[in-house]
Structures are given as structure tokens and as C-alpha cells.
Coordinates of C-alpha atoms in Angstrom, one line a residue:
M259 CA 40.8 -22.7 17.2
A260 CA 37.2 -20.6 16.1
A261 CA 34.5 -23.3 14.7
D262 CA 33.7 -23.4 11.3
A263 CA 30.7 -21.6 10.1
H264 CA 30.0 -25.0 9.1
S265 CA 30.4 -27.2 11.6
P266 CA 28.3 -29.3 14.3
A267 CA 29.2 -27.1 16.9
S268 CA 28.3 -23.3 14.9
R269 CA 25.0 -24.6 13.4
T270 CA 24.4 -26.1 17.3
D271 CA 25.2 -22.2 18.4
R272 CA 23.1 -20.9 15.6
V273 CA 20.1 -22.8 16.9
A274 CA 20.4 -22.0 20.1
V275 CA 20.7 -18.3 19.7
D276 CA 17.4 -18.4 17.2
A277 CA 15.5 -20.4 19.4
E278 CA 16.8 -17.8 22.2
D279 CA 15.9 -14.4 20.3
L280 CA 12.1 -16.5 18.8
A281 CA 11.2 -16.9 22.6
L282 CA 12.2 -13.6 23.5
Y283 CA 10.2 -12.0 20.2
R284 CA 7.2 -14.2 21.6
Q285 CA 7.5 -12.7 24.6
K286 CA 7.5 -9.0 23.6
F287 CA 4.1 -9.9 22.4
Q288 CA 2.5 -12.1 25.2
Q289 CA 3.7 -8.8 27.6
R290 CA 1.2 -6.6 25.9
L291 CA -1.8 -8.8 25.8
P292 CA -5.4 -7.8 27.3
A293 CA -6.2 -9.7 30.5
S294 CA -9.3 -10.7 28.6
L295 CA -11.2 -10.1 24.8
A296 CA -13.5 -8.3 26.7
E297 CA -10.9 -5.2 27.6
L298 CA -10.9 -4.3 23.5
Q299 CA -13.0 -1.7 24.1
G300 CA -12.1 -0.1 20.0
P301 CA -14.8 2.2 18.0
A302 CA -17.0 -0.8 15.9
K303 CA -17.2 2.2 13.3
G304 CA -16.1 5.7 12.2
L305 CA -12.7 6.8 11.5
V306 CA -9.7 6.2 13.7
H307 CA -6.4 7.9 13.6
L308 CA -3.7 6.1 14.9
P309 CA -0.7 7.7 16.6
L310 CA 2.7 7.6 14.8
H311 CA 4.6 5.2 17.5
V312 CA 1.4 2.7 16.1
A313 CA 1.3 4.0 12.8
W314 CA 5.0 4.7 12.1
S315 CA 5.4 3.5 8.1
G316 CA 2.2 4.2 6.8
M317 CA -1.4 5.0 7.1
T318 CA -2.4 6.4 10.0
S319 CA -6.2 7.2 9.6
Y320 CA -8.5 4.1 8.9
D321 CA -12.3 4.2 8.0
L322 CA -13.8 0.6 9.4
G323 CA -16.2 0.9 7.5
K324 CA -14.2 0.0 4.6
P325 CA -13.2 -3.7 4.7
R326 CA -9.5 -3.2 3.7
Q327 CA -9.3 -0.7 5.9
R328 CA -10.7 -2.0 8.7
M329 CA -8.5 -5.2 8.5
G330 CA -5.2 -3.0 8.1
L331 CA -5.6 -1.4 11.0
Y332 CA -6.6 -4.5 12.8
R333 CA -2.8 -5.6 11.8
T334 CA -1.3 -2.7 12.2
V335 CA -2.4 -2.5 15.2
L336 CA -1.5 -6.2 16.2
H337 CA 2.0 -6.0 15.5
E338 CA 2.7 -2.5 16.9
G339 CA 0.3 -1.8 19.3
M340 CA 1.2 -1.6 23.1
H341 CA -1.2 -2.9 25.6
D342 CA -3.1 0.5 25.6
D343 CA -2.9 0.7 22.3
L344 CA -4.7 -2.7 21.6
T345 CA -8.0 -2.1 24.2
R346 CA -8.0 1.7 22.9
Y347 CA -8.5 0.7 18.9
L348 CA -9.5 -3.3 19.0
N349 CA -12.8 -4.5 19.4
Q350 CA -13.7 -7.6 20.7
D351 CA -16.8 -8.2 18.4
L352 CA -14.7 -6.7 15.3
L353 CA -11.8 -8.9 15.9
L354 CA -13.4 -11.9 16.7
Q355 CA -15.6 -11.4 12.8
L356 CA -12.1 -10.2 11.3
W357 CA -9.5 -13.3 13.3
P358 CA -10.3 -16.4 10.5
T359 CA -8.7 -14.1 7.3
L360 CA -6.8 -11.4 9.9
R361 CA -4.7 -14.6 11.2
R362 CA -3.4 -15.7 8.1
L363 CA -2.2 -11.8 7.7
V364 CA -0.4 -11.4 10.8
G365 CA 2.8 -13.1 11.3
R366 CA 3.6 -16.7 12.6
T367 CA 4.2 -15.3 16.3
V368 CA 1.6 -12.8 16.6
R369 CA -1.2 -15.7 15.7
T370 CA -0.2 -17.8 18.1
V371 CA 0.2 -15.5 21.1
W372 CA -3.2 -14.4 20.9
E373 CA -4.7 -18.2 19.5
D374 CA -2.7 -19.5 22.8
A375 CA -4.0 -16.7 24.8
F376 CA -7.8 -16.7 23.8
P377 CA -9.2 -19.9 22.8
A378 CA -12.0 -17.9 21.0
L379 CA -9.4 -17.0 18.8
A380 CA -7.8 -20.3 18.3
A381 CA -11.4 -22.1 17.6
R382 CA -12.5 -19.2 15.0
G383 CA -8.9 -20.1 13.2
R384 CA -9.8 -23.8 13.5
A385 CA -13.4 -23.6 12.3
A386 CA -12.2 -21.4 9.3
A387 CA -9.4 -24.0 8.2

């Protein structure tokens, strides 16, 4: 007989599946990370045009001189970019500068993966809290 959807066994199975899904989601972002923040050599000013595989659902051009667009670019690249996109479009100094605010705009998994990998980001996040 199949387990009732509300039985303890069913809930335990669901928790295990959720934990596995979360681990895979974290791994997706971990695999994309640069080895160090120094690899982030993207532009610090000007217009940035993202490829469609990164900016598939919205704006593709961002003016780094406009704070909202700069924040939108970083949020999009952190969520959707592959390793080469991260190093091409993100700038180490800008990421460090934006992180205290940006960390609240990205998903929990993205924030955790980046702060676990780069203590400088975690410290900026703690300092802002």
C-alpha cells in the first residue's frame, strides 16, 4: 500500500528530496565560481551588453553609471552567468562595493555560496548588518 501524503514516512521522503534538490542547486552555483575575486575583471564603467543566455528574460544592456542598472546587472550575472560570464562582466572592486546591498537582492543560495567561498564578501555582509 502506498504511503499517505500526510504520513510521517511521506514527509521524511519529501524532506530528503528537498535536501537533495537544494544540494544540487548549491552545486550549480559553486561550479561556476571563479578561483578568486581577482579573476573578476569586468568593466567598472560604461555600457555592458549581456548575451541572451545570461539576460534571457529582461534587459540586455546596462549603464554602470546608473546605480539601479549596475545593481540589476550584478544580480542577473550572479544568478544566470556561467564561470566565463562572471569573470567577463563582474568587477572585483564593484562587487565588493555593492555586496552589502546586493547580498539582500540575490537568492539565499547565491549569497551563501559566494560568502562561503569568499571571506571578503562575508565580512562586508557582516559589517553592513
